[in-house]
Coordinates of N, CA and C in Angstrom, one line a residue:
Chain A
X1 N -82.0 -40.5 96.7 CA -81.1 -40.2 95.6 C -80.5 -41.6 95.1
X2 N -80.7 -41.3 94.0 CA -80.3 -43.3 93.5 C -78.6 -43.2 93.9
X3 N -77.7 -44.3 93.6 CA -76.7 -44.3 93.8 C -75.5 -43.9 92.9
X4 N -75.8 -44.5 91.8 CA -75.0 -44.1 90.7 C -76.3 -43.2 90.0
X5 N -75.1 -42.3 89.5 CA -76.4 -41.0 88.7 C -75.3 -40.6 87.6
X6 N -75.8 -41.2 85.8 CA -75.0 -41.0 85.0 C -76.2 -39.8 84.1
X7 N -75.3 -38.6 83.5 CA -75.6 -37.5 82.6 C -75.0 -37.4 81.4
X8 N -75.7 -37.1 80.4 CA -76.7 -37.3 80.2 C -77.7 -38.4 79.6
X9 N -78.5 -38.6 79.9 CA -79.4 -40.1 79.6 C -78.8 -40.2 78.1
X10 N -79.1 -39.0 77.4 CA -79.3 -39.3 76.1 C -78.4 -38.5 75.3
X11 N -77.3 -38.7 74.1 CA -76.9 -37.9 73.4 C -76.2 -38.7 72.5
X12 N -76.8 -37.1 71.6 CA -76.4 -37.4 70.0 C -75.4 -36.5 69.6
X13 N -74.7 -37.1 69.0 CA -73.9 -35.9 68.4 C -72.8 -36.2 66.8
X14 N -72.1 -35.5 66.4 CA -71.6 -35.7 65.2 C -70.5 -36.1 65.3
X15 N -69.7 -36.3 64.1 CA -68.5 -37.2 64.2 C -67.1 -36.3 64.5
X16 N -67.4 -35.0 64.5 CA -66.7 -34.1 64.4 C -66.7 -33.1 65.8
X17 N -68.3 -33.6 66.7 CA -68.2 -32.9 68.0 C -67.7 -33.2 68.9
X18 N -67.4 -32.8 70.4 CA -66.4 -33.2 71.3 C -67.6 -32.9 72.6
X19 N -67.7 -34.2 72.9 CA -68.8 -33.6 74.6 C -68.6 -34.5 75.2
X20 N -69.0 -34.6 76.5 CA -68.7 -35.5 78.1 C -69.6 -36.2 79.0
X21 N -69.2 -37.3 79.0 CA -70.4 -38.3 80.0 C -70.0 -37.8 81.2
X22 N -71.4 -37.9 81.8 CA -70.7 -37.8 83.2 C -71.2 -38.9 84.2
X23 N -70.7 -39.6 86.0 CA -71.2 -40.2 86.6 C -70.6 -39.9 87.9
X24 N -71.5 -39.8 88.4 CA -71.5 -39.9 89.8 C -71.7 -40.5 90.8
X25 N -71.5 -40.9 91.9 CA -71.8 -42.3 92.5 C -72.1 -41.5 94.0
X26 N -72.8 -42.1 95.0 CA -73.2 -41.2 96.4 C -73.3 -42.4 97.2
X27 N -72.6 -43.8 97.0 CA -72.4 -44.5 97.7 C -71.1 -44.7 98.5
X28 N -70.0 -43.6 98.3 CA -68.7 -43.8 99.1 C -67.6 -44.8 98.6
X29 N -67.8 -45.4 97.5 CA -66.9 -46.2 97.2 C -65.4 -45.5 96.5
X30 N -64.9 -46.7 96.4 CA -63.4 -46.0 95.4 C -63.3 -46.5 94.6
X31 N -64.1 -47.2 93.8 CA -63.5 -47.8 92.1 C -64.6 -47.3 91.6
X32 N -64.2 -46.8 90.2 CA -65.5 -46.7 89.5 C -64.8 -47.6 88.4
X33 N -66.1 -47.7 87.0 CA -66.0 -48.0 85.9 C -66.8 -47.5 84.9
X34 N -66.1 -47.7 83.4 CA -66.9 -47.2 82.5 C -66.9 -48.8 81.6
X35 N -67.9 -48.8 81.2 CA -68.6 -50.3 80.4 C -69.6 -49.5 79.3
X36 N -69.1 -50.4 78.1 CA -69.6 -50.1 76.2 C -70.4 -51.3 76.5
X37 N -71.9 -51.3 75.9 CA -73.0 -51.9 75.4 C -73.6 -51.7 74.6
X38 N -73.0 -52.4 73.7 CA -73.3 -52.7 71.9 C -74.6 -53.5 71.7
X39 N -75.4 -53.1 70.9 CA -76.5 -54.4 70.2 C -75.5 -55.5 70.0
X40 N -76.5 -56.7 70.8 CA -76.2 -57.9 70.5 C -74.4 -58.5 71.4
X41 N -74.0 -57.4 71.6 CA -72.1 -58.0 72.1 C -72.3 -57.8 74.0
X42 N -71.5 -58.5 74.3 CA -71.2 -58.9 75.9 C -70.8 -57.1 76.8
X43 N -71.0 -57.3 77.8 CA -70.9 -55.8 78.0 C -69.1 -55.6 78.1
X44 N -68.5 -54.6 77.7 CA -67.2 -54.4 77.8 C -66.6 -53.6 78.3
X45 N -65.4 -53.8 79.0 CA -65.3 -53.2 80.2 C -64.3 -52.2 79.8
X46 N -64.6 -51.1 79.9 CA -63.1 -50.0 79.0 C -62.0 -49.4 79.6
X47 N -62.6 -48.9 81.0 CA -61.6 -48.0 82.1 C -61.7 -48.6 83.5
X48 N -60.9 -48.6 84.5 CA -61.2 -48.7 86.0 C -60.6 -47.8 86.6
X49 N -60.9 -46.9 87.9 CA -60.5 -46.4 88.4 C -60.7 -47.1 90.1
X50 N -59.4 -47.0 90.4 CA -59.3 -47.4 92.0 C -58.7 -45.8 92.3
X51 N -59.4 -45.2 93.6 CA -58.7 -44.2 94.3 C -58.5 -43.2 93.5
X52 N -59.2 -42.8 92.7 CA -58.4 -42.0 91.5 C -57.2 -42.2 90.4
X53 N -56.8 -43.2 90.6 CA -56.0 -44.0 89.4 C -56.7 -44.7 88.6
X54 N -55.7 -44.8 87.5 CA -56.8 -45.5 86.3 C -55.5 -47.1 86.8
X55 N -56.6 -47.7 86.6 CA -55.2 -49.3 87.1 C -56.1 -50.4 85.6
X56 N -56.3 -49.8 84.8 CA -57.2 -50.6 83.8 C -58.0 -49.9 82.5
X57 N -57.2 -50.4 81.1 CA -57.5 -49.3 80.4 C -57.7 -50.9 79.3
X58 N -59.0 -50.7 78.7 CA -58.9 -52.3 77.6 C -58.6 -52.0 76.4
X59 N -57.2 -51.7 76.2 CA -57.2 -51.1 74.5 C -58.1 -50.4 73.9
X60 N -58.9 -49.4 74.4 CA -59.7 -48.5 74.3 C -59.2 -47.2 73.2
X61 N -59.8 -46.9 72.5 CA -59.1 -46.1 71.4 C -59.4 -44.7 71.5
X62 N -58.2 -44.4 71.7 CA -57.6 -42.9 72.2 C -59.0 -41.5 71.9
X63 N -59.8 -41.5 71.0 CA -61.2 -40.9 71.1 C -62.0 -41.2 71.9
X64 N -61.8 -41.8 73.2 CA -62.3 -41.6 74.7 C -61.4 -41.3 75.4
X65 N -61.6 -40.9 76.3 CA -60.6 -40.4 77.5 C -61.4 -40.2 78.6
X66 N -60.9 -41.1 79.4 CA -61.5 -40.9 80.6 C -60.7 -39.6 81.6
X67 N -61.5 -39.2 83.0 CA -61.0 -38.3 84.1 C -61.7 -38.7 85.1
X68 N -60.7 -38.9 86.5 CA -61.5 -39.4 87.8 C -60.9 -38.0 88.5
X69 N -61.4 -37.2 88.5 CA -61.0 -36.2 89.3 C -60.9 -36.3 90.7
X70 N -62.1 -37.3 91.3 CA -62.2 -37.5 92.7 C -62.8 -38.6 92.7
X71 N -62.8 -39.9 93.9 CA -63.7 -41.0 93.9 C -65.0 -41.1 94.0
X72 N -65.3 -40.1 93.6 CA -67.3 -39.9 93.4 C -67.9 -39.7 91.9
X73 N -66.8 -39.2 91.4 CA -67.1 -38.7 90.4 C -66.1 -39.1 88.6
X74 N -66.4 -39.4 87.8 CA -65.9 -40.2 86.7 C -66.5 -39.5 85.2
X75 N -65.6 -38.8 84.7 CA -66.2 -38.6 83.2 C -65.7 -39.7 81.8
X76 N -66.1 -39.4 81.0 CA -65.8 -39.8 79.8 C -66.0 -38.8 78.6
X77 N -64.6 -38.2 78.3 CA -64.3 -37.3 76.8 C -64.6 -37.5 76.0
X78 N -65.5 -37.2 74.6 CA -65.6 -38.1 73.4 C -64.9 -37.3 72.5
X79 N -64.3 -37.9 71.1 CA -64.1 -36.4 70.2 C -63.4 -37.1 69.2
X80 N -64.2 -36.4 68.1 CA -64.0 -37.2 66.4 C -64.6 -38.8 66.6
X81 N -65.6 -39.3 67.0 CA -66.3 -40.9 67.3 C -66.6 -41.1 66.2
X82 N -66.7 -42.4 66.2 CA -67.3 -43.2 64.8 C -68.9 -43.7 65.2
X83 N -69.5 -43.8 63.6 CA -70.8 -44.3 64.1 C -70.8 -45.9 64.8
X84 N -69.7 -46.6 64.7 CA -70.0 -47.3 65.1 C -69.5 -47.7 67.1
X85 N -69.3 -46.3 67.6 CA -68.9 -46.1 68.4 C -70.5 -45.8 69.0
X86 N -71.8 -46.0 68.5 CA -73.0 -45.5 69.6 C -73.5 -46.9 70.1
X87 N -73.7 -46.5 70.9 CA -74.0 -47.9 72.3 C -74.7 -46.9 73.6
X88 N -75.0 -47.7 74.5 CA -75.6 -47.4 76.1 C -73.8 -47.5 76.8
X89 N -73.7 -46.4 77.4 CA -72.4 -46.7 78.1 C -72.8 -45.8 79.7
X90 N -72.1 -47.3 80.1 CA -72.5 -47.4 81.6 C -71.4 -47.3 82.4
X91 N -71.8 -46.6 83.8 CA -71.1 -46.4 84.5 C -71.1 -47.2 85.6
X92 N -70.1 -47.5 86.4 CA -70.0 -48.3 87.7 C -69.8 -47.8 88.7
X93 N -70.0 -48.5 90.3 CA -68.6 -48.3 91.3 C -68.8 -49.3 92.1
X94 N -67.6 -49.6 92.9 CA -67.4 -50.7 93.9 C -67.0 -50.3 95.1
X95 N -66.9 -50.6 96.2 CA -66.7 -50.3 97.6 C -64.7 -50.3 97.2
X96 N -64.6 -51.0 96.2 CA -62.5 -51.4 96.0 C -62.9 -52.0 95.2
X97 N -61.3 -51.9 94.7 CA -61.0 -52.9 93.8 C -60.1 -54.3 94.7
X98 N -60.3 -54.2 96.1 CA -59.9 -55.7 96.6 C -60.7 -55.3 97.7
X99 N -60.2 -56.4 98.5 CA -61.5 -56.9 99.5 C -62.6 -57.5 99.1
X100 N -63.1 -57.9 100.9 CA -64.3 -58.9 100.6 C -65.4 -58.5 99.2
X101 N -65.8 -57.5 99.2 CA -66.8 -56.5 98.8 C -66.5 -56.3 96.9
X102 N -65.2 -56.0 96.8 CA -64.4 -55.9 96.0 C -64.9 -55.7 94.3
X103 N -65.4 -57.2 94.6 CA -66.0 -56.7 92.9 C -68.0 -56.8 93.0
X104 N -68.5 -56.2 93.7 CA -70.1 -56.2 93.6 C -70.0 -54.6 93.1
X105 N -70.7 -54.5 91.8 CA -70.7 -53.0 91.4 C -71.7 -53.0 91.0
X106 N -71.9 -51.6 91.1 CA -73.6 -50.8 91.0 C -73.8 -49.9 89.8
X107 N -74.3 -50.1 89.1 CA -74.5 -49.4 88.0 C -75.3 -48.2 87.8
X108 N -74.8 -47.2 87.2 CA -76.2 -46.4 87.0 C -76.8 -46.9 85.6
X109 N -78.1 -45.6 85.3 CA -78.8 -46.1 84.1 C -78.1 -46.1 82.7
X110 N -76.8 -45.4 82.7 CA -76.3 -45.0 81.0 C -76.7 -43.8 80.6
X111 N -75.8 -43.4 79.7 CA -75.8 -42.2 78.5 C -76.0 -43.3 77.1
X112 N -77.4 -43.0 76.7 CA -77.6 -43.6 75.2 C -76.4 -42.7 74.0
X113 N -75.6 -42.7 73.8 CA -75.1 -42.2 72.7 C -75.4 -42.6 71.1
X114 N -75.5 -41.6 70.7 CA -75.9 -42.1 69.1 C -74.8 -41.3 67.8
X115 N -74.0 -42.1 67.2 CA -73.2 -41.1 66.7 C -73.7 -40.9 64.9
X116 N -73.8 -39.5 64.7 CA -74.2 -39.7 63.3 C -73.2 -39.3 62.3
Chain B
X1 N -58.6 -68.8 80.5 CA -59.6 -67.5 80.3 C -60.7 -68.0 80.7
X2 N -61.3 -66.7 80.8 CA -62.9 -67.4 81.8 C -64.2 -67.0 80.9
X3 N -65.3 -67.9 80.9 CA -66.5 -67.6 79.9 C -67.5 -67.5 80.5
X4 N -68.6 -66.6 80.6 CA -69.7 -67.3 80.3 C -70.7 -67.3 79.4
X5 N -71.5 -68.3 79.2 CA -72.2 -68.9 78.2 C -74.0 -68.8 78.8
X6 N -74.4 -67.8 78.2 CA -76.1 -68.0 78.5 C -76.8 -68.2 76.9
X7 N -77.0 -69.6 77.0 CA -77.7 -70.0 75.5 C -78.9 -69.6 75.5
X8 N -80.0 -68.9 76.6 CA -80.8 -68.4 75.8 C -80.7 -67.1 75.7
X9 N -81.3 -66.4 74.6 CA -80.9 -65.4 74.0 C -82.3 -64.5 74.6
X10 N -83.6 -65.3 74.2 CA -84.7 -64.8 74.1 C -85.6 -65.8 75.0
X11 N -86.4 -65.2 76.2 CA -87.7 -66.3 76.5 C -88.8 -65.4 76.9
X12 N -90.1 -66.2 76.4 CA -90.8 -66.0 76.7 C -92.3 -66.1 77.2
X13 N -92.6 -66.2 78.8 CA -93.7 -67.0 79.2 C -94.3 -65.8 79.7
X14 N -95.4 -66.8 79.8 CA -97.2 -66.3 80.6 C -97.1 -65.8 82.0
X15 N -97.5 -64.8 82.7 CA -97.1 -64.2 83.7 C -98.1 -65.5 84.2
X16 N -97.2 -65.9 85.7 CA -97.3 -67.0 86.8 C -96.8 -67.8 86.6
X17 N -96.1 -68.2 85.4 CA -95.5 -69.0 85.4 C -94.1 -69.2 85.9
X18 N -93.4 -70.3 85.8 CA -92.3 -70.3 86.6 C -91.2 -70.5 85.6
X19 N -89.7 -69.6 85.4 CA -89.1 -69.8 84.5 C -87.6 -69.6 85.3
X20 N -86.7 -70.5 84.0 CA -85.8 -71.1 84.7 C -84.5 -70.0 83.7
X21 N -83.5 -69.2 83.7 CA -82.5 -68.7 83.0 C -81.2 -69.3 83.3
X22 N -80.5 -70.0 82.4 CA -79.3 -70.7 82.7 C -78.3 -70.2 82.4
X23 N -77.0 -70.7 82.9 CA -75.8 -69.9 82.9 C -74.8 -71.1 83.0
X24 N -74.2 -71.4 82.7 CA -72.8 -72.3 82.2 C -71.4 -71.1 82.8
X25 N -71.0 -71.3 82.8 CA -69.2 -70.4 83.2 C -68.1 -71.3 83.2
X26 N -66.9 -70.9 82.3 CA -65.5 -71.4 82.4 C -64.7 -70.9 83.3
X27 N -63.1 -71.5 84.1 CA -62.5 -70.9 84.4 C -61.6 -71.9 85.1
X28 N -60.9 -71.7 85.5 CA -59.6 -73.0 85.5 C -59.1 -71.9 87.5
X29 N -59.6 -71.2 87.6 CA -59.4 -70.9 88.9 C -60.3 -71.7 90.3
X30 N -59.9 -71.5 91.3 CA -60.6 -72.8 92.3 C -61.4 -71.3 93.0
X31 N -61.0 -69.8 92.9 CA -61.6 -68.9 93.9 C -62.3 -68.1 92.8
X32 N -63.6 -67.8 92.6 CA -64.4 -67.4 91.9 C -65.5 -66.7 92.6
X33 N -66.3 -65.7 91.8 CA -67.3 -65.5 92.5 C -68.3 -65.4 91.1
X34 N -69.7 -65.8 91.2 CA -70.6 -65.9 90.3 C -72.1 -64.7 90.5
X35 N -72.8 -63.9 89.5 CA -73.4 -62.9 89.8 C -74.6 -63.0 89.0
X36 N -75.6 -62.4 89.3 CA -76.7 -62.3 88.3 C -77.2 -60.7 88.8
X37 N -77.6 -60.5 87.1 CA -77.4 -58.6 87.7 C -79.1 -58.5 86.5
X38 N -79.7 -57.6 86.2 CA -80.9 -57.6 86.2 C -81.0 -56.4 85.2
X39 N -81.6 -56.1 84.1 CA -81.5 -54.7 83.3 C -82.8 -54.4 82.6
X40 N -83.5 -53.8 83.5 CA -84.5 -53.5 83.0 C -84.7 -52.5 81.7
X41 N -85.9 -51.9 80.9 CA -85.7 -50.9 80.3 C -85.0 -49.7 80.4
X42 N -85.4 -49.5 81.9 CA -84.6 -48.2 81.9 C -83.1 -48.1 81.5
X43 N -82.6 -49.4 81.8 CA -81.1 -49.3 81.4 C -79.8 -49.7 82.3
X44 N -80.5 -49.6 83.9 CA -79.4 -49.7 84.8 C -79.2 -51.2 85.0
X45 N -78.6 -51.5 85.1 CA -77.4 -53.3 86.0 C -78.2 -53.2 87.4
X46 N -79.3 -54.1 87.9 CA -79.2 -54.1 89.3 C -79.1 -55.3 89.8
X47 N -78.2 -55.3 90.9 CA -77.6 -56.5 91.3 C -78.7 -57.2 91.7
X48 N -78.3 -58.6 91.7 CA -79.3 -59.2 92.5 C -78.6 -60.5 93.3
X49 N -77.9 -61.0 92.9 CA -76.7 -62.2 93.9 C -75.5 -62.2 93.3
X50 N -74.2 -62.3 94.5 CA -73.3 -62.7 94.0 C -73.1 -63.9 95.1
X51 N -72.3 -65.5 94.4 CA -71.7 -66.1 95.1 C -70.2 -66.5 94.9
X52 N -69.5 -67.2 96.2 CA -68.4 -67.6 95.8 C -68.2 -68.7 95.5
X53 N -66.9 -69.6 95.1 CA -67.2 -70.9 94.4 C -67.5 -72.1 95.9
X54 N -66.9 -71.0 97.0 CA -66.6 -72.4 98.2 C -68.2 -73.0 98.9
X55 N -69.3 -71.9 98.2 CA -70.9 -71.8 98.9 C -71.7 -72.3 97.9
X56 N -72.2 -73.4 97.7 CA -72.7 -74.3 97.0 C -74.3 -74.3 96.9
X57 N -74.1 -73.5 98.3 CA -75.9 -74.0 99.1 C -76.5 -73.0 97.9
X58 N -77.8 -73.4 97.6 CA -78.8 -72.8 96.8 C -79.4 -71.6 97.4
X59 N -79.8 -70.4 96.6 CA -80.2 -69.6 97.5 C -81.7 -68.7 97.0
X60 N -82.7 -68.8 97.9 CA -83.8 -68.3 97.7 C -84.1 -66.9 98.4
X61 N -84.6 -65.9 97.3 CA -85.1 -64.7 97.8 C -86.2 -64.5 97.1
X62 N -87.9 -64.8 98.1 CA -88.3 -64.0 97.5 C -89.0 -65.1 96.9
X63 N -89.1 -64.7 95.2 CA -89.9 -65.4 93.9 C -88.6 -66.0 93.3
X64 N -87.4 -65.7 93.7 CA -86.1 -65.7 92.7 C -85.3 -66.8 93.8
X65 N -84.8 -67.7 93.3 CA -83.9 -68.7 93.9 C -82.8 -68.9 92.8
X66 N -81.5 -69.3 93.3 CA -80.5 -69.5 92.7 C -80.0 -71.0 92.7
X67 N -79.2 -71.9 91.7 CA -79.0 -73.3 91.7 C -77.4 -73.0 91.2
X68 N -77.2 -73.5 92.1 CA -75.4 -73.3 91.6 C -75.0 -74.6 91.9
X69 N -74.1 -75.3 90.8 CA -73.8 -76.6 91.0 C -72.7 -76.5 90.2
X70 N -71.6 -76.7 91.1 CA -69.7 -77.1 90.8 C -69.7 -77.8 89.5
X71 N -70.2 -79.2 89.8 CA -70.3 -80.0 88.9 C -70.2 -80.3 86.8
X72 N -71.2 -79.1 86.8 CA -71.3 -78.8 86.0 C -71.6 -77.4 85.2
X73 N -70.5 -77.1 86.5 CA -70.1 -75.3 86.2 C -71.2 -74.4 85.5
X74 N -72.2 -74.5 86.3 CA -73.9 -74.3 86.4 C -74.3 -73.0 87.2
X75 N -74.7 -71.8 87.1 CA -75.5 -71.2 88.2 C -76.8 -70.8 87.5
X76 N -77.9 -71.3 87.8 CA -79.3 -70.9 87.2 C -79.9 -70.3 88.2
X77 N -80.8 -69.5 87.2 CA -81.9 -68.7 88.1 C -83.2 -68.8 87.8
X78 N -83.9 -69.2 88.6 CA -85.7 -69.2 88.5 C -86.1 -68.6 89.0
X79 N -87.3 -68.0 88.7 CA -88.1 -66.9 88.5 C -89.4 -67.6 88.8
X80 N -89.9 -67.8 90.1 CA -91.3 -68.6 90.4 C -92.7 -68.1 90.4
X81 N -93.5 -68.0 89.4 CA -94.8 -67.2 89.4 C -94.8 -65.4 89.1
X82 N -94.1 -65.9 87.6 CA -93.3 -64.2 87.3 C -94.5 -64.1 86.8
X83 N -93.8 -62.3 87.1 CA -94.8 -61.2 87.3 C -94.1 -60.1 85.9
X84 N -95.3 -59.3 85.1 CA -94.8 -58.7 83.9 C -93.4 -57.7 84.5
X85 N -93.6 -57.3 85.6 CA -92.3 -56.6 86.2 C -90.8 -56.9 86.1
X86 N -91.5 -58.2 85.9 CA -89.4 -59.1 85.8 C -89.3 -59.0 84.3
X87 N -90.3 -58.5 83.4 CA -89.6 -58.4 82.1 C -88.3 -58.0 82.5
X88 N -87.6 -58.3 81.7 CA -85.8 -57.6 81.3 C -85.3 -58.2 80.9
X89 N -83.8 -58.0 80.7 CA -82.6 -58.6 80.1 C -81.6 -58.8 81.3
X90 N -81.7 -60.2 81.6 CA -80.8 -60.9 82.7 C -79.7 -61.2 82.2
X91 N -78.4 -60.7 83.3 CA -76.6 -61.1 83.3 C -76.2 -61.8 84.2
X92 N -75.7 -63.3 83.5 CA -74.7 -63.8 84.0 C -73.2 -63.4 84.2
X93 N -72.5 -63.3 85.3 CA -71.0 -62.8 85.1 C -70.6 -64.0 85.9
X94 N -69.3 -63.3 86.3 CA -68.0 -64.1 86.3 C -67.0 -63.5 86.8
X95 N -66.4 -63.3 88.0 CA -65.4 -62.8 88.6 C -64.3 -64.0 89.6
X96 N -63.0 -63.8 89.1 CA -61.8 -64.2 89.8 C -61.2 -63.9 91.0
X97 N -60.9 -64.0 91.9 CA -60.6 -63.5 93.4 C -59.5 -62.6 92.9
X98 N -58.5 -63.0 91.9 CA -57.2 -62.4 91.4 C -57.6 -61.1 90.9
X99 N -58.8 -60.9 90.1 CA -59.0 -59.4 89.5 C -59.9 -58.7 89.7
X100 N -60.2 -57.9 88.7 CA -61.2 -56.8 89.5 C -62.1 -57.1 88.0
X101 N -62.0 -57.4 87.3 CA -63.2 -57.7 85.8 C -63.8 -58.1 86.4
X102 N -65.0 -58.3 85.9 CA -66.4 -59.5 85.6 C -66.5 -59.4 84.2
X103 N -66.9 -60.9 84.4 CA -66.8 -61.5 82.8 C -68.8 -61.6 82.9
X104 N -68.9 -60.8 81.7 CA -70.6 -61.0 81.5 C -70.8 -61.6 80.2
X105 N -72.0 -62.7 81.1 CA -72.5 -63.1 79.4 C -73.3 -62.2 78.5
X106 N -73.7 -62.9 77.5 CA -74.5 -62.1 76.9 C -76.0 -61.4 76.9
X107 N -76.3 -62.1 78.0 CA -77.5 -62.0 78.4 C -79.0 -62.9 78.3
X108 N -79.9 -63.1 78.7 CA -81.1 -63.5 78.2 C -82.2 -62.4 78.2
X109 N -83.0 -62.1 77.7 CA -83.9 -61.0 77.3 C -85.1 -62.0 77.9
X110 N -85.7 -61.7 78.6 CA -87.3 -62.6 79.3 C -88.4 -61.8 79.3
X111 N -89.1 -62.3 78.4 CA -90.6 -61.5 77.9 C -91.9 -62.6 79.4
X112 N -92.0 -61.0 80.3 CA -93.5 -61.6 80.5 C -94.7 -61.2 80.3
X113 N -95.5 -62.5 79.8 CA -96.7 -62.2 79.0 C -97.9 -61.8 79.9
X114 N -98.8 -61.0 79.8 CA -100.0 -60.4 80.6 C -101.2 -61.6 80.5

């Protein structure tokens, strides 16, 4: 079983629908992340969770919302998005957010979003 | 603030050949750690090295060796007798001992030819 496992690969949806990324991680760590990849722009980093806290939010606009319900597991809420809100959005985790280990994170493959 | 800078955007050679991806990085901190992470089609980040700033030594895995040089705030990657499998889009990052970010470049996209 891979390590990070984000659902669904692929979704489309309208500007007016409301649905949920999901990711999951089966490597034991406690930080996850959520990261926007845009055609052509640097990857950007939106949310962090350590231990179930969010300790990191990048002026991210209130039509996402993240939930760490548990340290395995990490969603992302979408609702009323713009088109120019479709990108590959990727999930993370790390063993912590300190220690030796700290920042080596694992990615899963992404939810292609496409907003029309 | 910390940068990095990968000027090539696009390369692309003849499979066996040996190809070199560079990476430049800013940062006015002395504890760093430097990363090259790998994204194939499918889509996923797979790691492939990270170092710190105090480890200098060059490092080889494989077909893939790394050149990290202080000097000129340098970590490159070669790619020795690539194979169409390393197509992808390679990430340079950038991480501070102080935080928990990595700073990613923009990437290089590496076409290999059959």
């Amino acid at each position: 079983e891979t390590g990070v496992t984000q659902t669904p690969r692929h979704l489309v949806m309208g500007m007016t629908n409301k649905k949920s990324l999901k990711c999951e991680q089966h490597l034991g760590h406690n930080a996850m992340y959520w990261y926007k990849q845009s055609a052509k722009k640097p990857l950007e980093l939106m949310f962090v969770y350590s231990l179930e806290e969010r300790v990191e939010n990048n002026s991210v606009p209130s039509r996402f919302s993240p939930e760490c319900p548990n340290s395995s597991h990490l969603f992302l809420h979408l609702h009323t998005l713009q088109p120019e809100d479709s990108a590959l959005y990727l999930c993370a985790s790390s063993q912590d957010t300190a220690g030796r280990d700290k920042n080596i994170q694992y990615f899963g493959a992404g939810t292609r979003l496409s907003v029309l | 603030a910390q940068k990095v800078t990968q000027a090539q955007t696009e390369i692309s050679v003849v499979e066996k050949e040996d190809v070199t991806l560079d990476c430049v990085y800013e940062t006015r901190d002395t504890t760093y750690y430097l990363f090259w992470y790998k994204q194939p089609p499918s889509g996923e980040l797979v790691f492939l090295i990270r170092r710190n700033s105090f480890d200098e030594q060059n490092e080889i895995s494989g077909r893939y060796s790394w050149n990290f040089q202080k000097s000129t705030s340098s970590f490159n990657f070669t790619i020795t007798a690539s194979q169409v499998v390393d197509s992808a889009v390679y990430f340079c990052a950038l991480s501070v001992n102080r935080d928990d970010k990595i700073i990613f470049g923009k990437g290089t996209r590496l076409h290999i030819l059959p």
